[in-house]
mmCIF file of C-alpha atoms and ligand atoms in Angstrom:
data_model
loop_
_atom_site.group_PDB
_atom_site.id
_atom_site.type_symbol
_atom_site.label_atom_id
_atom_site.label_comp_id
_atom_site.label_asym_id
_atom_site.label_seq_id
_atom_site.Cartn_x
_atom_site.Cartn_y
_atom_site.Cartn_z
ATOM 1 C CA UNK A 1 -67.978 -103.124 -33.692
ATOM 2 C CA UNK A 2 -64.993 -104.343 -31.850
ATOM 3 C CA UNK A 3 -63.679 -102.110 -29.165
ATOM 4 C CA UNK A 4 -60.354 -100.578 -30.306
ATOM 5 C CA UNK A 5 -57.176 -100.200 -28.260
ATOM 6 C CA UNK A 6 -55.383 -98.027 -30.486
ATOM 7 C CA UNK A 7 -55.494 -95.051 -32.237
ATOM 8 C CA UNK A 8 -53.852 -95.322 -35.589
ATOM 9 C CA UNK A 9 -53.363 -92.021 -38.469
ATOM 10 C CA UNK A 10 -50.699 -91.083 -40.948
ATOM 11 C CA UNK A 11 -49.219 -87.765 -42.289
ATOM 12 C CA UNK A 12 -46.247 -86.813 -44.590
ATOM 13 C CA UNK A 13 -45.701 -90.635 -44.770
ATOM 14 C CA UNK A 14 -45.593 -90.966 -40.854
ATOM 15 C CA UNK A 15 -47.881 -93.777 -39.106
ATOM 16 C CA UNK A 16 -48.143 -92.942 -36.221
ATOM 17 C CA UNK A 17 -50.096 -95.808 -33.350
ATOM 18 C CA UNK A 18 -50.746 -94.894 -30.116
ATOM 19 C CA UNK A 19 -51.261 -97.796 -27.423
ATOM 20 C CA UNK A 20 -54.966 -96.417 -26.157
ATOM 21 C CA UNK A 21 -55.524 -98.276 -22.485
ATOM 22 C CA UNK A 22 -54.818 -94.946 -20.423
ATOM 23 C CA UNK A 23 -56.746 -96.161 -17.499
ATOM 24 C CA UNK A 24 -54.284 -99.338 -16.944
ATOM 25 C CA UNK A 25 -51.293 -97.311 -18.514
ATOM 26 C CA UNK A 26 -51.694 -98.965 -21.791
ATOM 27 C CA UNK A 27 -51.594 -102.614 -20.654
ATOM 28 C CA UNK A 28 -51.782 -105.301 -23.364
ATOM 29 C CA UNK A 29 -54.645 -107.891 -23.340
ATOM 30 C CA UNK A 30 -55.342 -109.433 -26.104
ATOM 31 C CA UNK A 31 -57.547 -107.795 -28.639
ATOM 32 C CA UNK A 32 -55.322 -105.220 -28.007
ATOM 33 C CA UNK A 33 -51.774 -107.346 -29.281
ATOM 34 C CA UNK A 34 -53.760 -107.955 -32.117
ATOM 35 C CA UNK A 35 -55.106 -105.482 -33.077
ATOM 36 C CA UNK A 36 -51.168 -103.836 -32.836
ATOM 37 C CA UNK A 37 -49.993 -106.999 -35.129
ATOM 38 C CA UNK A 38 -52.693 -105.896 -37.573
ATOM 39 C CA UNK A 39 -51.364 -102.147 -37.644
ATOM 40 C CA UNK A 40 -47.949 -103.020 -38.296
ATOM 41 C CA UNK A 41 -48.600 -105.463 -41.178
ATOM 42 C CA UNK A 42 -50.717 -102.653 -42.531
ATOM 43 C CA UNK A 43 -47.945 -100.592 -42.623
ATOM 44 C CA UNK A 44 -45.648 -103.026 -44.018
ATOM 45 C CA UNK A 45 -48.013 -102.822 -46.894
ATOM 46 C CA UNK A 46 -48.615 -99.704 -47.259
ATOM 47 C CA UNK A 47 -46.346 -97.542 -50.001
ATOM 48 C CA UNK A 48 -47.455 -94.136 -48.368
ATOM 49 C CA UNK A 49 -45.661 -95.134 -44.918
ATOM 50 C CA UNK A 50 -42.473 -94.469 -45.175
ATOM 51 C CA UNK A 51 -41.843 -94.943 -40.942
ATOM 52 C CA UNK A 52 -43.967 -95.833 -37.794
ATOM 53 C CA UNK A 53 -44.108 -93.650 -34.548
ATOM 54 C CA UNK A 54 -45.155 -95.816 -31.400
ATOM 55 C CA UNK A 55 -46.345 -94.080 -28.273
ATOM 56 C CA UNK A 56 -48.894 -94.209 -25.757
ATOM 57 C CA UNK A 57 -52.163 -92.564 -24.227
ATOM 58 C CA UNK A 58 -51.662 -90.655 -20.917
ATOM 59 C CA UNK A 59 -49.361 -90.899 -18.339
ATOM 60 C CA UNK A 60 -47.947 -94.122 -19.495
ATOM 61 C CA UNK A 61 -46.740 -95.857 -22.662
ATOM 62 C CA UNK A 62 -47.219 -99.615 -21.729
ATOM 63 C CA UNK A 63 -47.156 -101.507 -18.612
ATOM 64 C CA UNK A 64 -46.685 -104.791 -20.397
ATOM 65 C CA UNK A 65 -49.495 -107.775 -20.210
ATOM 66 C CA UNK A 66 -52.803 -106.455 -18.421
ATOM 67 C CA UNK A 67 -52.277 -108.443 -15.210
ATOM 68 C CA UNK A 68 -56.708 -108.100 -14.022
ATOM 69 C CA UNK A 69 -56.762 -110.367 -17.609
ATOM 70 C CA UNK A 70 -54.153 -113.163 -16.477
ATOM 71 C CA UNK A 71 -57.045 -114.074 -13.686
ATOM 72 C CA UNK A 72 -60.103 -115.966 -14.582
ATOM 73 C CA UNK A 73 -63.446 -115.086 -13.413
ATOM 74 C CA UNK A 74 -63.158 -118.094 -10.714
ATOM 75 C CA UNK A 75 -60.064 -116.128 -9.164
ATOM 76 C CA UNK A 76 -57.862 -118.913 -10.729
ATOM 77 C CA UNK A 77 -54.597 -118.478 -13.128
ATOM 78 C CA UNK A 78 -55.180 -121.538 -15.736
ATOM 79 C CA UNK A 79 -53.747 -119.920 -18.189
ATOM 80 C CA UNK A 80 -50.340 -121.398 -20.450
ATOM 81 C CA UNK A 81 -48.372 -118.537 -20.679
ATOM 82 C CA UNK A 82 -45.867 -120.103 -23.422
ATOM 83 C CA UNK A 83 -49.202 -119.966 -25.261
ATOM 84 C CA UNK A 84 -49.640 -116.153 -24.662
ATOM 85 C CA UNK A 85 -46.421 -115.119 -25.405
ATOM 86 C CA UNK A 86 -46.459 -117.108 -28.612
ATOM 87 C CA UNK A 87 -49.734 -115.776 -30.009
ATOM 88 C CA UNK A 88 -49.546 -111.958 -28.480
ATOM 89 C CA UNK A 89 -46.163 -110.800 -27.903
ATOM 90 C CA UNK A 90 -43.274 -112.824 -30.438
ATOM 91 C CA UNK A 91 -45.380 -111.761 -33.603
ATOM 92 C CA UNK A 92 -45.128 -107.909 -32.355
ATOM 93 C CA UNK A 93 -41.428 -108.297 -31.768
ATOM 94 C CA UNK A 94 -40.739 -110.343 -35.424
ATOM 95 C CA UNK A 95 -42.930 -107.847 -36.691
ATOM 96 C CA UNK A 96 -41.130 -104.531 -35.810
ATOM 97 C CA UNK A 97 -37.621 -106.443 -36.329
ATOM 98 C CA UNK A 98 -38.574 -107.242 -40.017
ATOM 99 C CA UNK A 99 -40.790 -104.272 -40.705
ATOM 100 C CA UNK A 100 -38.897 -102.680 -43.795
ATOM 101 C CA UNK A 101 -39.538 -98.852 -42.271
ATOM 102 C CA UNK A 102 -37.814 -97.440 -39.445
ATOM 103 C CA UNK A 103 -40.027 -97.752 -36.176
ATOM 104 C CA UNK A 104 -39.837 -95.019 -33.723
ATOM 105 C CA UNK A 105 -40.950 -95.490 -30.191
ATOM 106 C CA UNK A 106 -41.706 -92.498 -28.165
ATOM 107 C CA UNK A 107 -41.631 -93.686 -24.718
ATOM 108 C CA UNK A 108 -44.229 -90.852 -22.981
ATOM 109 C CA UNK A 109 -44.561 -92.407 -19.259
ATOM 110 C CA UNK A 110 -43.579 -96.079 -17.501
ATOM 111 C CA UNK A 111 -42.740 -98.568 -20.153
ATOM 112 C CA UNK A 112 -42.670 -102.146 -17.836
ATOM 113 C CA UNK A 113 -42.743 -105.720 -19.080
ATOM 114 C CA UNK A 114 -42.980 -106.345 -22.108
ATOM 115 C CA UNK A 115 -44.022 -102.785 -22.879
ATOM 116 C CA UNK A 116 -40.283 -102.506 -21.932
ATOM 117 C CA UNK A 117 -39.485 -104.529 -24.192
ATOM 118 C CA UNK A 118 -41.910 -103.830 -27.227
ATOM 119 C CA UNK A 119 -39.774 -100.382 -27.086
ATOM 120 C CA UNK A 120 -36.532 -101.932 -26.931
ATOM 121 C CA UNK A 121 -37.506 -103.415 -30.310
ATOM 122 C CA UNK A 122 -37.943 -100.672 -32.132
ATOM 123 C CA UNK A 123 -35.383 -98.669 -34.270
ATOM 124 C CA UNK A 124 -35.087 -95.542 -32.360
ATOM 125 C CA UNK A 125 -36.146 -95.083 -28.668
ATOM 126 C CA UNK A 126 -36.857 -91.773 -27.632
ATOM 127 C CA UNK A 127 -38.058 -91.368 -24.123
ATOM 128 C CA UNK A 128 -39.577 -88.282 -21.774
ATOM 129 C CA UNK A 129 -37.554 -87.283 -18.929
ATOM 130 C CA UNK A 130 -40.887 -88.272 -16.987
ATOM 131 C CA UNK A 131 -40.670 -92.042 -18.252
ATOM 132 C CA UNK A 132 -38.975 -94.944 -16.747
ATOM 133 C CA UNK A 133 -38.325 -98.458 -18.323
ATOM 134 C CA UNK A 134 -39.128 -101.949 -15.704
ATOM 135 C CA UNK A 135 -38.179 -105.285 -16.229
ATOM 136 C CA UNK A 136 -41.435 -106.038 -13.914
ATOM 137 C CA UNK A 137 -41.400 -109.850 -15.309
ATOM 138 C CA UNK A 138 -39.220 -111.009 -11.754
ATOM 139 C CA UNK A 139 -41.611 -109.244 -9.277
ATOM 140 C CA UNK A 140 -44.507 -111.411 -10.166
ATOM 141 C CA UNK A 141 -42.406 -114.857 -10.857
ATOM 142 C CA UNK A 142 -41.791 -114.719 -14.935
ATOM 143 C CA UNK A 143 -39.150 -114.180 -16.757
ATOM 144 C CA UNK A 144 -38.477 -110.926 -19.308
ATOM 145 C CA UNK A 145 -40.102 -112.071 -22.775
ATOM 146 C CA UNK A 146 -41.130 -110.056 -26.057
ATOM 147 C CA UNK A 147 -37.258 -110.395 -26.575
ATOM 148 C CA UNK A 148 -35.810 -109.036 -23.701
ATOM 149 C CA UNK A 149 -33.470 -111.278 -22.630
ATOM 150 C CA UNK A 150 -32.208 -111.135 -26.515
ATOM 151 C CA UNK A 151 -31.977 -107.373 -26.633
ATOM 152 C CA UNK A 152 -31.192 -105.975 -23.546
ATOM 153 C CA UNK A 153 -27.871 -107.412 -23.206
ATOM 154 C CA UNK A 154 -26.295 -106.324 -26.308
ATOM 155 C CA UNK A 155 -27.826 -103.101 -25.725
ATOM 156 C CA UNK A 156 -26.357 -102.569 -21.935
ATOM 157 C CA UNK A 157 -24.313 -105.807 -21.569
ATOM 158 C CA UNK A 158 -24.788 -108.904 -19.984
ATOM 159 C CA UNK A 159 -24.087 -107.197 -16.325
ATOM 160 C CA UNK A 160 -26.450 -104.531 -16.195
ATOM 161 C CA UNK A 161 -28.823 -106.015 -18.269
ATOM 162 C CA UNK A 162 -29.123 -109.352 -15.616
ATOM 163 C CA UNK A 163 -29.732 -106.832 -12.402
ATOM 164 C CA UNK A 164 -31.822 -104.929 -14.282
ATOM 165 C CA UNK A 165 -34.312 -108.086 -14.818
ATOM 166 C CA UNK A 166 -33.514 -109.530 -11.701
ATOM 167 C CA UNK A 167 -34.248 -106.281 -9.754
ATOM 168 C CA UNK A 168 -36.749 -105.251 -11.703
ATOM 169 C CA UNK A 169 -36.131 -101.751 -10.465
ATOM 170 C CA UNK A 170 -37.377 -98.327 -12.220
ATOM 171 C CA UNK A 171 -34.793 -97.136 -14.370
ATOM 172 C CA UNK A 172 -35.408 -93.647 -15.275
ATOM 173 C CA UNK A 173 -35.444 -92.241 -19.167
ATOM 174 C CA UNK A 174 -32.092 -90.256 -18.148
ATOM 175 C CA UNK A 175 -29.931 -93.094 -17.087
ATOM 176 C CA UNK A 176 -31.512 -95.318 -19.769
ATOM 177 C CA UNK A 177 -29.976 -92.722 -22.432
ATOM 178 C CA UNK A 178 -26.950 -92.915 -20.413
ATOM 179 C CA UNK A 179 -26.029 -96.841 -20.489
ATOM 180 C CA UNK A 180 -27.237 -96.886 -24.415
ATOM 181 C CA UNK A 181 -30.162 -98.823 -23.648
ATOM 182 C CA UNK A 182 -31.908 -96.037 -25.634
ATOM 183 C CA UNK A 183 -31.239 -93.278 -27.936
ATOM 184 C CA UNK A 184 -32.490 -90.194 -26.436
ATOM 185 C CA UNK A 185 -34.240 -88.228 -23.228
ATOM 186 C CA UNK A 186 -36.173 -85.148 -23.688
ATOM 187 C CA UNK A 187 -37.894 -82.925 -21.651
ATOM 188 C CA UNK A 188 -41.546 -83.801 -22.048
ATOM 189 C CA UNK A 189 -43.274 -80.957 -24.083
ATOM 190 C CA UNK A 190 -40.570 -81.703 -26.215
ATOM 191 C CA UNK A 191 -41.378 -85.521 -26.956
ATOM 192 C CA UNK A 192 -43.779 -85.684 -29.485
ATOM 193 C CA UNK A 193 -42.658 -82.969 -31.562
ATOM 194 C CA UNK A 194 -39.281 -84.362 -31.548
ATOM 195 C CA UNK A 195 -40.471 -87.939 -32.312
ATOM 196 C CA UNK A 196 -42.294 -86.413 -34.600
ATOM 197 C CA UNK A 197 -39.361 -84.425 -36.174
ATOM 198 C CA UNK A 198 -36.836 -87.659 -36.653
ATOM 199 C CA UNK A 199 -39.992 -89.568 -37.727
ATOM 200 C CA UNK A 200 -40.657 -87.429 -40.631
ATOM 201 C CA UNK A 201 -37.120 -87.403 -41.576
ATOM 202 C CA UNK A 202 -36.598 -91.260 -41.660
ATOM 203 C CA UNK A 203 -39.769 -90.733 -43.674
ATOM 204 C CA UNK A 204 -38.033 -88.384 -46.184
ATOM 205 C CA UNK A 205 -34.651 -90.823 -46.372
ATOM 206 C CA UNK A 206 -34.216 -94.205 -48.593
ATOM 207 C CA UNK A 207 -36.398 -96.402 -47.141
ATOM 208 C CA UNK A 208 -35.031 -99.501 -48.776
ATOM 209 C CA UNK A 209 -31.832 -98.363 -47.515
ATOM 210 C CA UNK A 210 -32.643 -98.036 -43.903
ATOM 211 C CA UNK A 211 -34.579 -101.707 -44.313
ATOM 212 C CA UNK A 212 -30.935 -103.121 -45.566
ATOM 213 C CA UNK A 213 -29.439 -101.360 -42.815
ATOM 214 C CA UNK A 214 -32.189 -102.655 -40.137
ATOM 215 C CA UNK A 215 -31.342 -106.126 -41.607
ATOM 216 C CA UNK A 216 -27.609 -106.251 -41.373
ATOM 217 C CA UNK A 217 -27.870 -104.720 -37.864
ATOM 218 C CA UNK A 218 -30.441 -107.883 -37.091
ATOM 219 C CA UNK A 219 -28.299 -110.106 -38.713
ATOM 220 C CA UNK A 220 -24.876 -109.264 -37.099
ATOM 221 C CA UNK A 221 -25.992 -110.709 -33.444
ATOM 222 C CA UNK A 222 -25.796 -114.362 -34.960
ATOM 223 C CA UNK A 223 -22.527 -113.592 -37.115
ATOM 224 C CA UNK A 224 -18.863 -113.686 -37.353
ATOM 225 C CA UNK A 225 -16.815 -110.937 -38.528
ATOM 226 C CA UNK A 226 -16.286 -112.725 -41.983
ATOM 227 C CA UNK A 227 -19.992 -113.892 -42.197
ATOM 228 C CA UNK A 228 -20.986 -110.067 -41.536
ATOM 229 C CA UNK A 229 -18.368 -108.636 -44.609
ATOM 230 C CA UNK A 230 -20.062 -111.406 -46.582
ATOM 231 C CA UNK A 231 -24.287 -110.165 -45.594
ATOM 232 C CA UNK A 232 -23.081 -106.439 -46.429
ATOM 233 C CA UNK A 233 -21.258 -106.616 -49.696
ATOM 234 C CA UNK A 234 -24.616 -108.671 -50.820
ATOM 235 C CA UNK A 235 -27.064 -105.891 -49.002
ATOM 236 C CA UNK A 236 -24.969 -103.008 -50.511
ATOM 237 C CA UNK A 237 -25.406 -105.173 -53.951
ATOM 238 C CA UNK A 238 -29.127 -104.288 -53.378
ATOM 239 C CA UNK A 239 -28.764 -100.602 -51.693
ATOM 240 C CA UNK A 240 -26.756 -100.145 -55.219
ATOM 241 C CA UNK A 241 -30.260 -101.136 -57.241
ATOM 242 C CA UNK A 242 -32.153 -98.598 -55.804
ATOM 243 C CA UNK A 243 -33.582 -95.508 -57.208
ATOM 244 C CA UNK A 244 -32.687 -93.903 -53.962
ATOM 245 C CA UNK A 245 -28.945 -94.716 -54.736
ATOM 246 C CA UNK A 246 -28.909 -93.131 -57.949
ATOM 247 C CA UNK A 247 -30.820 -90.073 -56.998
ATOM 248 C CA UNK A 248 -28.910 -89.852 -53.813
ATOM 249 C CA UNK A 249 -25.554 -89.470 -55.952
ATOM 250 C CA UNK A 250 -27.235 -87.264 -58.775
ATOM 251 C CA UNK A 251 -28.027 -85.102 -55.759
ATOM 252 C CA UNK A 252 -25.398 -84.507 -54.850
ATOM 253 C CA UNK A 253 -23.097 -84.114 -57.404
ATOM 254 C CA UNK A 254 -25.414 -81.724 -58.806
ATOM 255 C CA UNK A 255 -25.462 -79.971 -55.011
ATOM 256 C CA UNK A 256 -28.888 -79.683 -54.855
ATOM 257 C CA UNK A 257 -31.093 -81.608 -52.315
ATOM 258 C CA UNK A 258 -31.943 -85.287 -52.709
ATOM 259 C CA UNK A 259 -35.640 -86.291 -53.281
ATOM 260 C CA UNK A 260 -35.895 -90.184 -52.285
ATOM 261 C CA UNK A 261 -39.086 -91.978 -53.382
ATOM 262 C CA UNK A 262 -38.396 -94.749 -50.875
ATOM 263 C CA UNK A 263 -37.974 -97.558 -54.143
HETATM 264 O O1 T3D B 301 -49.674 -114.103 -18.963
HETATM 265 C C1 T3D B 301 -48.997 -113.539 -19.807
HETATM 266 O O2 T3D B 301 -49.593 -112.832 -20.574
HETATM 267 C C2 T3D B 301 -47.504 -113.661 -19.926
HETATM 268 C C3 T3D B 301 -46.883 -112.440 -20.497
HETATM 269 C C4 T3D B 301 -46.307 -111.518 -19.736
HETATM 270 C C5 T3D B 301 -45.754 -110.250 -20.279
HETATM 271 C C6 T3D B 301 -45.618 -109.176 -19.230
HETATM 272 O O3 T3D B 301 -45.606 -108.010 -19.592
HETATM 273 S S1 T3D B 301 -45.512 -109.615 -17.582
HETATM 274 C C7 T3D B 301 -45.336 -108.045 -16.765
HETATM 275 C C8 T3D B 301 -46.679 -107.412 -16.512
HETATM 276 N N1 T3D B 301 -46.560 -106.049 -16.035
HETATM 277 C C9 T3D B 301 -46.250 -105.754 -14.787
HETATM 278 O O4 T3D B 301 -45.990 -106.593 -13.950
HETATM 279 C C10 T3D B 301 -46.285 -104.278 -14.414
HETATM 280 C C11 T3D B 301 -47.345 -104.044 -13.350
HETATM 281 N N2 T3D B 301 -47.442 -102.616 -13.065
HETATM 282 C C12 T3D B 301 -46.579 -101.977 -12.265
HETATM 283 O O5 T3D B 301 -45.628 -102.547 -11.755
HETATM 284 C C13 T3D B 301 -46.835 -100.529 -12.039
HETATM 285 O O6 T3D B 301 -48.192 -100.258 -12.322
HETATM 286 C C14 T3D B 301 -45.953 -99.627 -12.915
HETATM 287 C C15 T3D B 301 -44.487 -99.722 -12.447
HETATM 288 C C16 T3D B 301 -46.040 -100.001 -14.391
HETATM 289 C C17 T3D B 301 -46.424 -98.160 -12.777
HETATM 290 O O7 T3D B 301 -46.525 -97.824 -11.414
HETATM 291 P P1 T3D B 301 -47.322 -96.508 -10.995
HETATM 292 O O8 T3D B 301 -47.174 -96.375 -9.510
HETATM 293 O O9 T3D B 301 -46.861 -95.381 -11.842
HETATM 294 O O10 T3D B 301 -48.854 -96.774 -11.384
HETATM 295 P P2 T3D B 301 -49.908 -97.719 -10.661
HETATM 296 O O11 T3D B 301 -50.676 -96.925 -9.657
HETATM 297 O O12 T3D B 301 -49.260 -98.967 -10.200
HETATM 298 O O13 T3D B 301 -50.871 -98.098 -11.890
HETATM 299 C C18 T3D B 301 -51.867 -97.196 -12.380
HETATM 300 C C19 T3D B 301 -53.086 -98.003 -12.744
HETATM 301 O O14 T3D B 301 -52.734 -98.900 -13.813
HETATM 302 C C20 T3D B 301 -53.542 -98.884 -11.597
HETATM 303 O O15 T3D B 301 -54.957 -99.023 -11.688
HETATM 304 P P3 T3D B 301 -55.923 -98.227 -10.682
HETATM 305 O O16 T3D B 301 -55.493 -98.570 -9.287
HETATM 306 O O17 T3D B 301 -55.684 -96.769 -11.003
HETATM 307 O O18 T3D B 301 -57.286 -98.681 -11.030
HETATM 308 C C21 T3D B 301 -52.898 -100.216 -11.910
HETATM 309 O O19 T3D B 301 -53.570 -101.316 -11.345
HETATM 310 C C22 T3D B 301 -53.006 -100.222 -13.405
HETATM 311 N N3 T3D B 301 -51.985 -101.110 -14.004
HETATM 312 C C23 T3D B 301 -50.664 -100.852 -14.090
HETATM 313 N N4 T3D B 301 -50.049 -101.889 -14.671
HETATM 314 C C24 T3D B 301 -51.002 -102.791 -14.959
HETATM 315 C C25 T3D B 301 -52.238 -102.300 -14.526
HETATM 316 N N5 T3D B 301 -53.371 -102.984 -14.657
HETATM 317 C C26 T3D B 301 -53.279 -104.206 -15.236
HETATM 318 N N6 T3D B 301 -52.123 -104.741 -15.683
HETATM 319 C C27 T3D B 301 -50.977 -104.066 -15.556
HETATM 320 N N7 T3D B 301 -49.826 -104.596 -16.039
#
């Protein structure tokens, strides 16, 4: 059997993947990118998940592309990285930007290249007070892919998103919370419980809501003003067909708590 890189399980409508490479902090090569690709399209299919926890093994939660793997066995770099980033890294990004479920990342230790940036593109960050986040892509000659260089600057703007990838210094989980660049820092015996916690409760909301929401909030980087008004009234059009709608406004009418099926 094929070596797996992840460890995948799901509870109370939770799936939760951990990034399982502890001994190079949870470095992607490539069985590894696919084998992530495969988990989230399995839980794209999959009624019973409801939302996806993403965190990492050990001390770190991923130090981007395994760097030993770049090298051939002739000490030699032949490799076309355009290729690489195509075939490993984009379809994990499109994939957690279009997965209808909420994605929650919970950032346990460094998160550098496009580990960075794999967290970035999920729906909620929530980071240990022990993790930092690297743009490591300038220190070895490359530029920040998996989306970074669309992300980062509407999450910090274009100033301290541009010295953060030129740099490519350790920012820590604190002052990441602080700019916006994610949502949360916790202390860390507090992580994964916590993850856990706001996992489980995206779990319990509308999901077809949230994966309007998720859209519109995609959408609105390419958009005017006008354009945006136009995407929501037809999105709220199909929030308003939901089951979730209706039971969300029997509910609570009837003051009693809401029981969404995610349909
Ligand atoms: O070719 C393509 O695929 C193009 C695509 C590129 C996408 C990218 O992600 S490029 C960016 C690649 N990542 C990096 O450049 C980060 C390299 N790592 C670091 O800068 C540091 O390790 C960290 C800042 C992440 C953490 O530092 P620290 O001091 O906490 O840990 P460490 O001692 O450096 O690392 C611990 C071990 O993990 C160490 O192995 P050892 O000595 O215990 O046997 C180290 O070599 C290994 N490790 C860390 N990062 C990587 C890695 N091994 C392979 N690849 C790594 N990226």
């Amino acid at each position: 059997m094929d070596e797996r890189f992840l460890t995948i399980e799901t509870a109370s409508g939770v799936n939760t993947i951990t990034l399982d490479r502890p001994e190079t902090l949870n470095s992607f090569n490539r069985p590894m990118a696919e084998q992530l690709q495969h988990a989230l399209a399995a839980a794209a299919d999959d009624e019973a998940v409801r939302a996806v926890l993403i965190t990492g093994a050990g001390r770190g939660f991923c130090a981007g592309q395994d760097l030993a793997a770049v090298v051939g066995s002739d000490g030699q770099i032949e490799r076309d990285l355009g290729a690489v980033v195509r075939e490993c890294y984009n379809p994990l990004i499109v994939a957690l930007r279009t997965l209808a479920k909420p994605v929650v990342a919970a950032v346990n230790g460094v998160a550098a290249g496009a580990g960075a940036n794999l967290a970035m593109a999920c729906d909620l960050v929530i980071a240990s007070t022990s993790a930092s986040f690297v743009q490591a892509f300038s220190k070895i000659g490359l530029i920040p892919d998996s989306g970074g260089t669309f992300l980062l600057p509407r999450l910090v703007g274009y100033g301290r998103a541009s010295a953060l990838m030129m740099l490519g210094e350790k920012l820590s989980a604190s002052d990441a919370a602080s700019i916006g660049m994610i949502y949360k820092a916790v202390a860390p015996e507090e992580l994964l419980p916590e993850a856990r916690r706001i996992a489980a409760q995206l779990a319990a909301m509308p999901t077809r809501g949230l994966a309007l929401t998720k859209r519109a909030l995609n959408e609105s980087a390419g958009h005017s003003l006008l354009q945006q008004l136009d995407l929501e009234a037809a999105l709220q059009r199909q929030a308003g067909q939901t089951e979730d709608f209706r039971e969300g406004v029997a509910a609570f009418l009837a003051k009693r708590p809401a029981q969404f099926k995610g349909r």
